[in-house]
PDB file of C-alpha atoms in Angstrom:
ATOM      1  CA  PRO A   1     103.117 115.961  56.484  1.00  0.00           C
ATOM      2  CA  GLY A   2     103.773 114.585  53.032  1.00  0.00           C
ATOM      3  CA  GLU A   3     103.458 110.947  51.975  1.00  0.00           C
ATOM      4  CA  ASN A   4     107.148 110.166  52.541  1.00  0.00           C
ATOM      5  CA  GLU A   5     107.452 112.071  55.830  1.00  0.00           C
ATOM      6  CA  THR A   6     105.357 109.759  57.979  1.00  0.00           C
ATOM      7  CA  LYS A   7     103.667 106.361  57.869  1.00  0.00           C
ATOM      8  CA  VAL A   8     100.594 107.513  59.741  1.00  0.00           C
ATOM      9  CA  ASN A   9      97.341 106.935  57.872  1.00  0.00           C
ATOM     10  CA  LEU A  10      94.819 109.694  57.365  1.00  0.00           C
ATOM     11  CA  GLU A  11      92.356 108.433  59.999  1.00  0.00           C
ATOM     12  CA  GLU A  12      94.989 108.477  62.729  1.00  0.00           C
ATOM     13  CA  LEU A  13      96.297 111.806  61.537  1.00  0.00           C
ATOM     14  CA  LYS A  14      92.900 113.396  62.124  1.00  0.00           C
ATOM     15  CA  THR A  15      93.092 112.497  65.811  1.00  0.00           C
ATOM     16  CA  SER A  16      96.488 114.162  66.228  1.00  0.00           C
ATOM     17  CA  VAL A  17      96.665 117.193  68.482  1.00  0.00           C
ATOM     18  CA  LEU A  18      98.501 119.061  65.726  1.00  0.00           C
ATOM     19  CA  TYR A  19      95.851 118.582  63.035  1.00  0.00           C
ATOM     20  CA  SER A  20      92.544 118.169  64.887  1.00  0.00           C
ATOM     21  CA  GLY A  21      92.286 121.901  65.570  1.00  0.00           C
ATOM     22  CA  PRO A  22      94.207 125.112  66.256  1.00  0.00           C
ATOM     23  CA  VAL A  23      97.205 124.673  68.593  1.00  0.00           C
ATOM     24  CA  ASP A  24      98.027 127.201  71.295  1.00  0.00           C
ATOM     25  CA  PRO A  25     101.737 126.811  72.241  1.00  0.00           C
ATOM     26  CA  SER A  26     101.180 128.594  75.548  1.00  0.00           C
ATOM     27  CA  GLU A  27      99.270 125.549  76.880  1.00  0.00           C
ATOM     28  CA  TRP A  28     102.535 123.584  76.840  1.00  0.00           C
ATOM     29  CA  VAL A  29     103.836 125.778  79.706  1.00  0.00           C
ATOM     30  CA  GLY A  30     100.530 125.606  81.591  1.00  0.00           C
ATOM     31  CA  LEU A  31      98.909 128.853  80.447  1.00  0.00           C
ATOM     32  CA  ARG A  32      95.360 128.684  79.169  1.00  0.00           C
ATOM     33  CA  LYS A  33      92.667 131.302  78.797  1.00  0.00           C
ATOM     34  CA  SER A  34      89.795 130.576  81.139  1.00  0.00           C
ATOM     35  CA  SER A  35      86.649 132.392  82.157  1.00  0.00           C
ATOM     36  CA  PRO A  36      85.957 132.768  84.999  1.00  0.00           C
ATOM     37  CA  LEU A  37      89.491 132.754  86.383  1.00  0.00           C
ATOM     38  CA  LEU A  38      88.442 131.156  89.680  1.00  0.00           C
ATOM     39  CA  VAL A  39      87.592 127.893  87.917  1.00  0.00           C
ATOM     40  CA  TYR A  40      91.096 127.802  86.448  1.00  0.00           C
ATOM     41  CA  LEU A  41      92.743 128.376  89.845  1.00  0.00           C
ATOM     42  CA  ARG A  42      90.355 126.207  91.868  1.00  0.00           C
ATOM     43  CA  ASN A  43      92.655 123.193  92.278  1.00  0.00           C
ATOM     44  CA  ASN A  44      95.668 125.362  93.115  1.00  0.00           C
ATOM     45  CA  LEU A  45      93.745 127.236  95.793  1.00  0.00           C
ATOM     46  CA  LEU A  46      92.458 123.942  97.194  1.00  0.00           C
ATOM     47  CA  MET A  47      95.988 122.581  97.580  1.00  0.00           C
ATOM     48  CA  LEU A  48      97.123 125.786  99.289  1.00  0.00           C
ATOM     49  CA  ALA A  49      94.180 125.569 101.701  1.00  0.00           C
ATOM     50  CA  ILE A  50      94.990 121.945 102.586  1.00  0.00           C
ATOM     51  CA  LEU A  51      98.672 122.762 103.180  1.00  0.00           C
ATOM     52  CA  ALA A  52      97.760 125.766 105.324  1.00  0.00           C
ATOM     53  CA  PHE A  53      95.361 123.607 107.374  1.00  0.00           C
ATOM     54  CA  GLU A  54      98.059 120.961 107.901  1.00  0.00           C
ATOM     55  CA  VAL A  55     100.655 123.504 109.030  1.00  0.00           C
ATOM     56  CA  THR A  56      98.122 125.111 111.395  1.00  0.00           C
ATOM     57  CA  ILE A  57      97.376 121.777 113.078  1.00  0.00           C
ATOM     58  CA  TYR A  58     101.050 120.898 113.527  1.00  0.00           C
ATOM     59  CA  ARG A  59     101.898 124.343 114.871  1.00  0.00           C
ATOM     60  CA  HIS A  60      98.992 124.238 117.290  1.00  0.00           C
ATOM     61  CA  GLN A  61     100.051 120.830 118.606  1.00  0.00           C
ATOM     62  CA  GLU A  62     103.646 121.965 119.032  1.00  0.00           C
ATOM     63  CA  TYR A  63     102.573 125.145 120.873  1.00  0.00           C
ATOM     64  CA  TYR A  64     100.191 123.189 123.131  1.00  0.00           C
ATOM     65  CA  ARG A  65     102.920 120.718 124.136  1.00  0.00           C
ATOM     66  CA  CYS A  66     105.431 123.478 124.832  1.00  0.00           C
ATOM     67  CA  ARG A  67     102.950 125.428 126.953  1.00  0.00           C
ATOM     68  CA  ASN A  68     101.955 122.365 129.029  1.00  0.00           C
ATOM     69  CA  ASN A  69     105.431 120.765 129.162  1.00  0.00           C
ATOM     70  CA  LEU A  70     104.272 117.699 127.260  1.00  0.00           C
ATOM     71  CA  THR A  71     106.403 115.418 125.142  1.00  0.00           C
ATOM     72  CA  ALA A  72     105.420 114.328 121.671  1.00  0.00           C
ATOM     73  CA  PRO A  73     104.117 110.730 121.454  1.00  0.00           C
ATOM     74  CA  VAL A  74     106.538 108.090 120.278  1.00  0.00           C
ATOM     75  CA  THR A  75     104.237 106.944 117.492  1.00  0.00           C
ATOM     76  CA  LYS A  76     101.853 109.096 115.466  1.00  0.00           C
ATOM     77  CA  THR A  77      98.713 107.156 116.317  1.00  0.00           C
ATOM     78  CA  ILE A  78      95.090 107.917 117.152  1.00  0.00           C
ATOM     79  CA  PHE A  79      94.748 105.745 120.266  1.00  0.00           C
ATOM     80  CA  HIS A  80      97.910 106.345 122.302  1.00  0.00           C
ATOM     81  CA  ASP A  81      96.936 103.949 125.113  1.00  0.00           C
ATOM     82  CA  ILE A  82      96.598 100.924 122.813  1.00  0.00           C
ATOM     83  CA  THR A  83      99.664  98.680 122.539  1.00  0.00           C
ATOM     84  CA  ARG A  84     100.444  95.194 121.284  1.00  0.00           C
ATOM     85  CA  ALA A  85      99.347  93.798 124.635  1.00  0.00           C
ATOM     86  CA  HIS A  86      95.784  95.015 124.021  1.00  0.00           C
ATOM     87  CA  LEU A  87      95.395  93.236 120.666  1.00  0.00           C
ATOM     88  CA  ASP A  88      93.892  90.069 122.168  1.00  0.00           C
ATOM     89  CA  ASP A  89      91.778  91.769 124.852  1.00  0.00           C
ATOM     90  CA  GLY A  90      88.654  92.101 122.736  1.00  0.00           C
ATOM     91  CA  LEU A  91      87.261  93.074 119.371  1.00  0.00           C
ATOM     92  CA  VAL A  92      87.170  96.805 120.174  1.00  0.00           C
ATOM     93  CA  ASN A  93      90.823  96.902 121.237  1.00  0.00           C
ATOM     94  CA  CYS A  94      91.727  94.796 118.225  1.00  0.00           C
ATOM     95  CA  VAL A  95      90.104  97.329 115.883  1.00  0.00           C
ATOM     96  CA  LYS A  96      91.840 100.199 117.685  1.00  0.00           C
ATOM     97  CA  TYR A  97      95.190  98.439 117.389  1.00  0.00           C
ATOM     98  CA  PHE A  98      94.840  97.924 113.650  1.00  0.00           C
ATOM     99  CA  ILE A  99      93.710 101.521 113.181  1.00  0.00           C
ATOM    100  CA  ASN A 100      96.993 102.520 114.802  1.00  0.00           C
ATOM    101  CA  TYR A 101      99.362  99.958 113.361  1.00  0.00           C
ATOM    102  CA  PHE A 102      97.795  98.282 110.333  1.00  0.00           C
ATOM    103  CA  PHE A 103     100.434  99.624 107.964  1.00  0.00           C
ATOM    104  CA  TYR A 104     103.154  98.841 110.512  1.00  0.00           C
ATOM    105  CA  LYS A 105     102.117  95.178 110.381  1.00  0.00           C
ATOM    106  CA  PHE A 106     100.905  94.781 106.800  1.00  0.00           C
ATOM    107  CA  GLY A 107     102.531  97.673 104.937  1.00  0.00           C
ATOM    108  CA  LEU A 108     104.938  95.456 103.027  1.00  0.00           C
ATOM    109  CA  GLU A 109     102.124  93.236 101.770  1.00  0.00           C
ATOM    110  CA  THR A 110     100.153  96.360 100.789  1.00  0.00           C
ATOM    111  CA  CYS A 111     103.099  97.585  98.713  1.00  0.00           C
ATOM    112  CA  PHE A 112     103.305  94.228  96.950  1.00  0.00           C
ATOM    113  CA  LEU A 113      99.591  94.367  96.110  1.00  0.00           C
ATOM    114  CA  LEU A 114      99.927  97.915  94.777  1.00  0.00           C
ATOM    115  CA  SER A 115     102.897  96.845  92.676  1.00  0.00           C
ATOM    116  CA  VAL A 116     100.820  94.048  91.150  1.00  0.00           C
ATOM    117  CA  ASN A 117      98.031  96.585  90.569  1.00  0.00           C
ATOM    118  CA  VAL A 118     100.458  98.879  88.687  1.00  0.00           C
ATOM    119  CA  ILE A 119     101.565  95.954  86.517  1.00  0.00           C
ATOM    120  CA  GLY A 120      97.987  94.900  85.790  1.00  0.00           C
ATOM    121  CA  GLN A 121      96.742  98.406  85.028  1.00  0.00           C
ATOM    122  CA  ARG A 122      99.633  99.457  82.793  1.00  0.00           C
ATOM    123  CA  MET A 123     100.589  96.324  80.828  1.00  0.00           C
ATOM    124  CA  ASP A 124     103.382  98.191  79.030  1.00  0.00           C
ATOM    125  CA  PHE A 125     107.169  98.461  79.060  1.00  0.00           C
ATOM    126  CA  TYR A 126     107.258 100.142  82.467  1.00  0.00           C
ATOM    127  CA  ALA A 127     104.977  97.448  83.879  1.00  0.00           C
ATOM    128  CA  MET A 128     107.663  94.948  82.866  1.00  0.00           C
ATOM    129  CA  ILE A 129     110.283  96.988  84.745  1.00  0.00           C
ATOM    130  CA  HIS A 130     108.004  97.035  87.809  1.00  0.00           C
ATOM    131  CA  ALA A 131     107.648  93.264  87.522  1.00  0.00           C
ATOM    132  CA  PHE A 132     111.431  92.783  87.473  1.00  0.00           C
ATOM    133  CA  TRP A 133     111.779  94.964  90.576  1.00  0.00           C
ATOM    134  CA  LEU A 134     109.009  93.022  92.335  1.00  0.00           C
ATOM    135  CA  ILE A 135     110.779  89.745  91.573  1.00  0.00           C
ATOM    136  CA  ALA A 136     114.089  91.188  92.819  1.00  0.00           C
ATOM    137  CA  VAL A 137     112.499  92.321  96.099  1.00  0.00           C
ATOM    138  CA  LEU A 138     110.634  89.059  96.662  1.00  0.00           C
ATOM    139  CA  TYR A 139     113.796  87.102  95.935  1.00  0.00           C
ATOM    140  CA  ARG A 140     115.351  88.532  99.090  1.00  0.00           C
ATOM    141  CA  ARG A 141     112.602  86.724 101.059  1.00  0.00           C
ATOM    142  CA  ARG A 142     113.594  87.731 104.581  1.00  0.00           C
ATOM    143  CA  ARG A 143     112.309  91.012 105.964  1.00  0.00           C
ATOM    144  CA  LYS A 144     115.722  92.326 106.997  1.00  0.00           C
ATOM    145  CA  ALA A 145     117.099  91.644 103.528  1.00  0.00           C
ATOM    146  CA  ILE A 146     114.123  93.427 101.936  1.00  0.00           C
ATOM    147  CA  ALA A 147     114.664  96.400 104.265  1.00  0.00           C
ATOM    148  CA  GLU A 148     118.242  96.738 102.981  1.00  0.00           C
ATOM    149  CA  ILE A 149     117.173  97.002  99.332  1.00  0.00           C
ATOM    150  CA  TRP A 150     114.025  99.041  99.988  1.00  0.00           C
ATOM    151  CA  PRO A 151     115.676 102.526  99.807  1.00  0.00           C
ATOM    152  CA  LYS A 152     116.931 101.648  96.313  1.00  0.00           C
ATOM    153  CA  TYR A 153     113.412 100.578  95.370  1.00  0.00           C
ATOM    154  CA  CYS A 154     112.015 103.914  96.581  1.00  0.00           C
ATOM    155  CA  CYS A 155     114.700 105.740  94.610  1.00  0.00           C
ATOM    156  CA  PHE A 156     113.731 103.778  91.501  1.00  0.00           C
ATOM    157  CA  LEU A 157     110.049 104.672  91.943  1.00  0.00           C
ATOM    158  CA  THR A 158     110.905 108.344  92.409  1.00  0.00           C
ATOM    159  CA  CYS A 159     113.078 108.489  89.296  1.00  0.00           C
ATOM    160  CA  ILE A 160     110.699 106.563  87.073  1.00  0.00           C
ATOM    161  CA  ILE A 161     107.630 108.618  87.986  1.00  0.00           C
ATOM    162  CA  THR A 162     109.590 111.836  87.349  1.00  0.00           C
ATOM    163  CA  PHE A 163     110.803 110.548  83.992  1.00  0.00           C
ATOM    164  CA  GLN A 164     107.293 109.503  82.970  1.00  0.00           C
ATOM    165  CA  TYR A 165     105.957 112.899  84.005  1.00  0.00           C
ATOM    166  CA  PHE A 166     108.279 114.560  81.475  1.00  0.00           C
ATOM    167  CA  LEU A 167     107.224 112.008  78.870  1.00  0.00           C
ATOM    168  CA  CYS A 168     103.596 112.986  79.393  1.00  0.00           C
ATOM    169  CA  ILE A 169     104.487 116.667  78.927  1.00  0.00           C
ATOM    170  CA  GLY A 170     106.485 115.942  75.778  1.00  0.00           C
ATOM    171  CA  ILE A 171     107.994 118.600  73.539  1.00  0.00           C
ATOM    172  CA  PRO A 172     106.262 121.803  72.395  1.00  0.00           C
ATOM    173  CA  PRO A 173     103.953 121.415  69.382  1.00  0.00           C
ATOM    174  CA  ALA A 174     106.117 120.316  66.449  1.00  0.00           C
ATOM    175  CA  PRO A 175     105.523 118.415  63.196  1.00  0.00           C
ATOM    176  CA  TYR A 176     106.292 114.925  64.557  1.00  0.00           C
ATOM    177  CA  TYR A 177     108.548 112.812  66.769  1.00  0.00           C
ATOM    178  CA  PRO A 178     111.404 110.741  65.277  1.00  0.00           C
ATOM    179  CA  TRP A 179     109.437 107.501  65.723  1.00  0.00           C
ATOM    180  CA  ARG A 180     106.718 108.969  63.470  1.00  0.00           C
ATOM    181  CA  SER A 181     109.056 109.654  60.578  1.00  0.00           C
ATOM    182  CA  GLY A 182     108.864 107.717  57.349  1.00  0.00           C
ATOM    183  CA  ASN A 183     112.011 105.679  58.107  1.00  0.00           C
ATOM    184  CA  ALA A 184     110.926 104.546  61.578  1.00  0.00           C
ATOM    185  CA  ASN A 185     109.353 101.110  61.985  1.00  0.00           C
ATOM    186  CA  PHE A 186     106.971 102.122  64.766  1.00  0.00           C
ATOM    187  CA  ASN A 187     103.212 101.884  64.837  1.00  0.00           C
ATOM    188  CA  SER A 188     100.727 103.282  67.328  1.00  0.00           C
ATOM    189  CA  ASN A 189     100.585 100.085  69.418  1.00  0.00           C
ATOM    190  CA  ILE A 190     104.367  99.975  69.884  1.00  0.00           C
ATOM    191  CA  ILE A 191     104.461 103.671  70.801  1.00  0.00           C
ATOM    192  CA  LYS A 192     101.656 103.117  73.317  1.00  0.00           C
ATOM    193  CA  TRP A 193     103.429 100.083  74.827  1.00  0.00           C
ATOM    194  CA  LEU A 194     106.741 101.940  75.108  1.00  0.00           C
ATOM    195  CA  TYR A 195     104.931 104.959  76.624  1.00  0.00           C
ATOM    196  CA  PHE A 196     106.621 107.315  74.175  1.00  0.00           C
ATOM    197  CA  PRO A 197     105.396 110.913  73.892  1.00  0.00           C
ATOM    198  CA  ASP A 198     103.322 111.331  70.779  1.00  0.00           C
ATOM    199  CA  PHE A 199     100.802 113.743  69.298  1.00  0.00           C
ATOM    200  CA  ILE A 200      98.520 110.954  68.033  1.00  0.00           C
ATOM    201  CA  VAL A 201      98.643 108.321  70.786  1.00  0.00           C
ATOM    202  CA  ARG A 202      99.353 110.506  73.790  1.00  0.00           C
ATOM    203  CA  PRO A 203     100.678 108.786  76.976  1.00  0.00           C
ATOM    204  CA  ASN A 204      97.924 108.047  79.455  1.00  0.00           C
ATOM    205  CA  PRO A 205      98.612 110.284  82.491  1.00  0.00           C
ATOM    206  CA  VAL A 206      96.302 108.164  84.682  1.00  0.00           C
ATOM    207  CA  PHE A 207      99.114 105.615  84.892  1.00  0.00           C
ATOM    208  CA  LEU A 208     101.064 108.123  86.974  1.00  0.00           C
ATOM    209  CA  VAL A 209      98.339 107.974  89.629  1.00  0.00           C
ATOM    210  CA  TYR A 210      98.969 104.237  90.118  1.00  0.00           C
ATOM    211  CA  ASP A 211     102.710 104.853  90.285  1.00  0.00           C
ATOM    212  CA  PHE A 212     102.221 107.668  92.767  1.00  0.00           C
ATOM    213  CA  MET A 213     100.114 105.492  95.094  1.00  0.00           C
ATOM    214  CA  LEU A 214     102.831 102.833  94.986  1.00  0.00           C
ATOM    215  CA  LEU A 215     105.509 105.451  95.709  1.00  0.00           C
ATOM    216  CA  LEU A 216     103.465 106.833  98.608  1.00  0.00           C
ATOM    217  CA  CYS A 217     103.069 103.428 100.270  1.00  0.00           C
ATOM    218  CA  ALA A 218     106.691 102.501  99.554  1.00  0.00           C
ATOM    219  CA  SER A 219     107.834 105.696 101.287  1.00  0.00           C
ATOM    220  CA  LEU A 220     105.649 104.885 104.292  1.00  0.00           C
ATOM    221  CA  GLN A 221     107.072 101.372 104.351  1.00  0.00           C
ATOM    222  CA  ARG A 222     110.592 102.785 104.349  1.00  0.00           C
ATOM    223  CA  GLN A 223     109.650 104.790 107.443  1.00  0.00           C
ATOM    224  CA  THR A 224     108.230 101.591 108.938  1.00  0.00           C
ATOM    225  CA  PHE A 225     111.522  99.778 108.408  1.00  0.00           C
ATOM    226  CA  GLU A 226     113.256 102.587 110.298  1.00  0.00           C
ATOM    227  CA  ASP A 227     110.681 102.473 113.122  1.00  0.00           C
ATOM    228  CA  GLU A 228     111.200  98.729 113.557  1.00  0.00           C
ATOM    229  CA  ASN A 229     114.718  99.443 114.813  1.00  0.00           C
ATOM    230  CA  LYS A 230     113.446 101.767 117.587  1.00  0.00           C
ATOM    231  CA  ALA A 231     112.880 100.120 120.957  1.00  0.00           C
ATOM    232  CA  ALA A 232     110.090 102.517 121.933  1.00  0.00           C
ATOM    233  CA  VAL A 233     108.101 101.665 118.812  1.00  0.00           C
ATOM    234  CA  ARG A 234     108.591  97.930 119.312  1.00  0.00           C
ATOM    235  CA  ILE A 235     107.247  98.218 122.865  1.00  0.00           C
ATOM    236  CA  MET A 236     104.109  99.992 121.653  1.00  0.00           C
ATOM    237  CA  ALA A 237     103.406  98.207 118.369  1.00  0.00           C
ATOM    238  CA  GLY A 238     105.214  94.919 118.839  1.00  0.00           C
ATOM    239  CA  ASP A 239     108.109  93.625 116.810  1.00  0.00           C
ATOM    240  CA  ASN A 240     108.001  92.336 113.247  1.00  0.00           C
ATOM    241  CA  VAL A 241     110.635  89.671 113.778  1.00  0.00           C
ATOM    242  CA  GLU A 242     110.038  86.635 111.607  1.00  0.00           C
ATOM    243  CA  ILE A 243     109.438  83.279 113.230  1.00  0.00           C
ATOM    244  CA  CYS A 244     112.014  80.796 111.974  1.00  0.00           C
ATOM    245  CA  MET A 245     110.727  78.739 109.054  1.00  0.00           C
ATOM    246  CA  ASN A 246     112.546  75.632 110.297  1.00  0.00           C
ATOM    247  CA  LEU A 247     110.358  75.199 113.378  1.00  0.00           C
ATOM    248  CA  ASP A 248     108.549  71.918 113.774  1.00  0.00           C
ATOM    249  CA  ALA A 249     104.789  72.290 113.419  1.00  0.00           C
ATOM    250  CA  ALA A 250     104.187  70.214 116.548  1.00  0.00           C
ATOM    251  CA  SER A 251     106.329  72.490 118.708  1.00  0.00           C
ATOM    252  CA  PHE A 252     105.232  75.714 117.036  1.00  0.00           C
ATOM    253  CA  SER A 253     102.904  76.752 119.883  1.00  0.00           C
ATOM    254  CA  GLN A 254     105.705  76.979 122.418  1.00  0.00           C
ATOM    255  CA  HIS A 255     107.537  79.526 120.255  1.00  0.00           C
ATOM    256  CA  ASN A 256     104.432  81.599 119.516  1.00  0.00           C
ATOM    257  CA  PRO A 257     103.883  84.303 122.189  1.00  0.00           C
ATOM    258  CA  VAL A 258     100.205  84.746 121.226  1.00  0.00           C
ATOM    259  CA  PRO A 259      97.756  82.607 123.261  1.00  0.00           C
ATOM    260  CA  ASP A 260      96.217  79.655 121.420  1.00  0.00           C
ATOM    261  CA  PHE A 261      92.459  80.332 121.626  1.00  0.00           C
ATOM    262  CA  ILE A 262      91.534  77.256 119.568  1.00  0.00           C
ATOM    263  CA  HIS A 263      93.446  74.546 121.435  1.00  0.00           C
ATOM    264  CA  CYS A 264      93.583  76.279 124.816  1.00  0.00           C
ATOM    265  CA  ARG A 265      91.616  73.443 126.457  1.00  0.00           C
TER     266      ARG A 265
END
């Protein structure tokens, strides 16, 4: 570009995708020459193999239950004979219980930690939006109130990760974006913070991995909120009902159904 067409200095311009080397427009749609071809298709074939393996397992389980007149378990757990009553029977049963129901008990806290991780890793405009959502969810305080707003939170995560995916793809190779024109008051740091598509400071696609992990756990937590309303699940895993915060500390033990191993004497 000419001197009046952009405010980018020469050093930054050399790192641009458009001017660092020849540009193949076909790469924008995912086509790239590769030799051998198997290396290019390796990840796609791996995903197909994993999906085929998953479908085979589920089909085999369904066929086995139909042939032997068995019903599917209420909860998708590893140790079907371990319930909430076995949690205090010993260390082995305790480990088995948490292998089955760790996310059922601590999934919400895990989602909060992953949200803080997204904010700390990104430190950009979208991290600020995640922070506002985290404050809005924590402001509800009670678990039932959080469960009511949680589907909206999952919808927000789905929309924002899709939008950022298109930002990472950007437009086909072109001279520049509007924020790189000579009249725009944008520099590379602002573009990076706003996560704008750019040919010089390209959006970091690794950020989408953090968002995806948060979306994955948030989706599992939404399923957990639905399972909490099922009587069969509550019998197996125990309920997640909050103990009232107004209880007196001296009379707390009489409201706690778990045995007091410290002051049992």
